[in-house]
Each structure stands twice: as structure tokens, then as C-alpha cells.
Amino acid sequence: MSAASKPLRARASVLDRLLDAEPQRARDRTKTTSQTVEDLRSAVQRDVEHLLNARRPWRSVAWPALRTSPLGYGVPDLTAGAFNDEEAREDFRAEIEDAIRRFEPRLGQVQVRLAEQASTLRATLALSIGGLLMIDPSPEPISFDTLVDTTTADVVLRLAEEV
């Protein structure tokens, strides 16, 4: 069977299957493939947002084996950075891209781009995060519009309208 004729298979992560969105129901409803893919997109959005809102107190982990351990989870504290500086914004963009590549295996070919700022007076940093949602047999593009509040360090992700 060729990849084009194989049915699209998407399955929620073990954690997402264990979480019960409807505890009052004895059995979960059967979902269509499109509902499962939509749930997977939402789960990836939620998990990437949690990753980017997790702080680690250092820029880099000394031992390479620890980079993918819980000690390396998250991004450096960005409130200490001066984001008026192009180099600081680029460093933070690279940290975000690296963290997503290390801790979100459901996304492939991750690219993080600095979005154009409408005003340099706002205390936010706009990013565009894109990649492929790894679904068998053919990955689907996914994109997030991301806002980082540089005063509170809060990161908010929204699924981009057009991928």
C-alpha cells in the first residue's frame, strides 16, 4: 500500500489518552481522524506553550547528556535580557528553537523566526514557530503565532490561521 493510499493515522500521546476530558462518561467517544488530528494540534500547542513558559536558571547545561534531561527543560530566564538589542533577540530565538527540537518530538523541521514588530515601544517579542506535525503516513504543516511578554516572561501561543 502506498503512502498516498494509506489512511491517516493519528493517535494522542499516552498522557493525553490518560487525561479524561469527560470523567462523567463511562467510555470515551469514538473520534474521527480529523478530530484526533485537531486534538493532537491542541496538545502540541499546549505542551510547547508549557515548555516555553518553563524557566531554567542557566543559559546552557554543562554536560551534553543533561541537555535532554529535566534539568535542561525550558528556556533561559528572558526577563534579564535586553530585547531592544537584535543580538539578544536572535539568541533567544535560537534558544526557543533548540528547546522545541529537544523536547517536542511530535514536531519536525522546527523553524522559529522573529516576526516584524509593529512598535519597538511594546514590551513584547513576536515570534513565528513552524514545523511539521509528525503524523503517519504524511506529516502536516503546523504554525504558531507566539507573543512573549518581556516584562512578565509569559509566552502565549496561538495556532496560526494559515499554515
Short mmCIF file of C-alpha atoms in Angstrom, two decimals:
data_model
loop_
_atom_site.label_atom_id
_atom_site.label_comp_id
_atom_site.label_asym_id
_atom_site.label_seq_id
_atom_site.Cartn_x
_atom_site.Cartn_y
_atom_site.Cartn_z
CA MET A 1 0.00 0.00 0.00
CA SER A 2 1.50 3.35 -0.99
CA ALA A 3 1.73 6.29 1.40
CA ALA A 4 -0.95 8.12 -0.59
CA SER A 5 -3.47 5.31 -0.18
CA LYS A 6 -2.70 4.58 3.50
CA PRO A 7 -5.25 6.01 5.89
CA LEU A 8 -4.04 8.89 8.02
CA ARG A 9 -3.20 7.62 11.48
CA ALA A 10 -3.05 9.99 14.37
CA ARG A 11 -3.01 8.94 17.97
CA ALA A 12 -2.89 11.04 21.09
CA SER A 13 0.07 10.68 23.44
CA VAL A 14 -0.18 8.28 26.39
CA LEU A 15 -0.62 11.22 28.76
CA ASP A 16 -3.39 12.73 26.65
CA ARG A 17 -5.16 9.37 26.47
CA LEU A 18 -4.95 9.04 30.26
CA LEU A 19 -6.36 12.53 30.86
CA ASP A 20 -10.12 12.30 30.97
CA ALA A 21 -11.84 15.32 29.46
CA GLU A 22 -15.27 13.86 30.27
CA PRO A 23 -14.99 11.97 33.59
CA GLN A 24 -18.78 11.64 33.88
CA ARG A 25 -18.85 9.38 30.79
CA ALA A 26 -18.07 5.69 31.32
CA ARG A 27 -16.48 5.36 27.86
CA ASP A 28 -14.77 7.84 25.58
CA ARG A 29 -16.48 8.76 22.34
CA THR A 30 -15.03 7.41 19.13
CA LYS A 31 -13.31 10.23 17.27
CA THR A 32 -12.85 10.76 13.58
CA THR A 33 -9.35 11.15 12.20
CA SER A 34 -9.86 14.89 11.75
CA GLN A 35 -10.97 15.24 15.39
CA THR A 36 -7.92 13.28 16.53
CA VAL A 37 -5.59 15.45 14.42
CA GLU A 38 -7.24 18.59 15.84
CA ASP A 39 -6.79 17.21 19.38
CA LEU A 40 -3.15 16.47 18.57
CA ARG A 41 -2.60 20.02 17.31
CA SER A 42 -4.12 21.40 20.52
CA ALA A 43 -1.99 19.09 22.67
CA VAL A 44 1.20 20.15 20.86
CA GLN A 45 0.21 23.81 21.26
CA ARG A 46 -0.40 23.29 24.99
CA ASP A 47 2.86 21.39 25.51
CA VAL A 48 5.03 23.84 23.54
CA GLU A 49 3.47 26.72 25.49
CA HIS A 50 4.30 24.92 28.76
CA LEU A 51 7.86 24.30 27.53
CA LEU A 52 8.38 27.96 26.65
CA ASN A 53 6.91 29.12 29.98
CA ALA A 54 9.29 26.86 31.94
CA ARG A 55 12.45 28.62 33.09
CA ARG A 56 15.87 27.20 33.67
CA PRO A 57 18.30 29.36 35.64
CA TRP A 58 21.25 28.95 33.27
CA ARG A 59 21.81 29.53 29.56
CA SER A 60 23.43 26.19 28.82
CA VAL A 61 23.82 22.87 30.56
CA ALA A 62 27.45 21.92 31.20
CA TRP A 63 27.16 18.22 30.29
CA PRO A 64 25.65 17.23 26.93
CA ALA A 65 23.85 14.23 28.46
CA LEU A 66 21.87 16.62 30.67
CA ARG A 67 20.61 18.76 27.78
CA THR A 68 17.62 16.47 27.22
CA SER A 69 17.06 15.75 30.91
CA PRO A 70 14.59 17.63 33.12
CA LEU A 71 17.49 19.93 34.09
CA GLY A 72 17.63 21.23 30.52
CA TYR A 73 13.85 21.64 30.16
CA GLY A 74 12.59 25.13 29.37
CA VAL A 75 14.29 28.30 28.18
CA PRO A 76 16.60 30.72 29.99
CA ASP A 77 15.00 33.50 32.01
CA LEU A 78 14.31 36.18 29.43
CA THR A 79 13.41 38.99 31.80
CA ALA A 80 17.12 39.57 32.34
CA GLY A 81 17.68 40.17 28.61
CA ALA A 82 17.50 43.49 26.82
CA PHE A 83 15.34 42.78 23.79
CA ASN A 84 15.99 46.13 22.20
CA ASP A 85 19.23 44.50 21.06
CA GLU A 86 18.98 42.49 17.82
CA GLU A 87 21.64 40.02 19.01
CA ALA A 88 19.75 39.29 22.27
CA ARG A 89 16.54 38.65 20.31
CA GLU A 90 18.37 36.32 17.93
CA ASP A 91 19.98 34.42 20.84
CA PHE A 92 16.57 33.95 22.46
CA ARG A 93 15.03 32.83 19.15
CA ALA A 94 17.78 30.19 18.83
CA GLU A 95 17.20 29.03 22.44
CA ILE A 96 13.48 28.57 21.72
CA GLU A 97 14.14 26.64 18.52
CA ASP A 98 16.67 24.40 20.30
CA ALA A 99 14.30 23.71 23.22
CA ILE A 100 11.44 22.73 20.90
CA ARG A 101 13.71 20.43 18.86
CA ARG A 102 14.93 18.71 22.04
CA PHE A 103 11.66 18.38 23.95
CA GLU A 104 8.84 18.19 21.38
CA PRO A 105 9.33 15.06 19.24
CA ARG A 106 5.90 15.45 17.61
CA LEU A 107 7.27 18.44 15.67
CA GLY A 108 9.78 18.01 12.87
CA GLN A 109 11.71 20.58 10.84
CA VAL A 110 11.13 23.23 13.51
CA GLN A 111 11.82 26.81 12.48
CA VAL A 112 11.46 29.83 14.74
CA ARG A 113 11.50 33.28 13.14
CA LEU A 114 11.40 36.72 14.68
CA ALA A 115 8.23 38.43 13.48
CA GLU A 116 8.19 42.05 12.47
CA GLN A 117 7.43 44.31 15.42
CA ALA A 118 4.77 46.94 14.78
CA SER A 119 6.23 49.09 17.54
CA THR A 120 9.54 48.90 19.37
CA LEU A 121 7.90 50.56 22.39
CA ARG A 122 5.79 47.50 23.23
CA ALA A 123 7.25 45.12 25.79
CA THR A 124 6.55 42.06 23.68
CA LEU A 125 8.57 39.91 21.35
CA ALA A 126 6.67 38.34 18.44
CA LEU A 127 7.80 35.02 17.01
CA SER A 128 6.54 32.62 14.38
CA ILE A 129 7.06 28.93 15.12
CA GLY A 130 6.57 26.49 12.28
CA GLY A 131 7.24 22.85 11.57
CA LEU A 132 5.69 19.56 10.64
CA LEU A 133 3.27 17.70 12.87
CA MET A 134 4.62 14.15 12.64
CA ILE A 135 1.54 12.13 11.64
CA ASP A 136 1.74 8.80 9.83
CA PRO A 137 1.86 8.45 6.81
CA SER A 138 2.35 12.11 5.89
CA PRO A 139 3.32 14.92 8.28
CA GLU A 140 1.16 18.05 8.23
CA PRO A 141 2.43 21.63 8.46
CA ILE A 142 1.67 23.46 11.69
CA SER A 143 2.42 27.05 12.65
CA PHE A 144 2.05 29.12 15.81
CA ASP A 145 1.95 32.87 16.31
CA THR A 146 3.82 33.49 19.53
CA LEU A 147 3.94 36.52 21.81
CA VAL A 148 6.48 36.85 24.61
CA ASP A 149 5.75 39.49 27.24
CA THR A 150 9.28 40.59 28.12
CA THR A 151 8.26 42.15 31.44
CA THR A 152 6.48 39.10 32.89
CA ALA A 153 8.19 36.40 30.77
CA ASP A 154 4.79 34.92 29.83
CA VAL A 155 4.63 33.16 26.48
CA VAL A 156 1.33 32.75 24.61
CA LEU A 157 0.95 30.52 21.55
CA ARG A 158 -1.91 30.59 19.08
CA LEU A 159 -2.37 28.30 16.12
CA ALA A 160 -1.69 30.41 13.05
CA GLU A 161 -4.68 30.84 10.77
CA GLU A 162 -2.81 29.93 7.63
CA VAL A 163 0.00 27.39 7.50
#
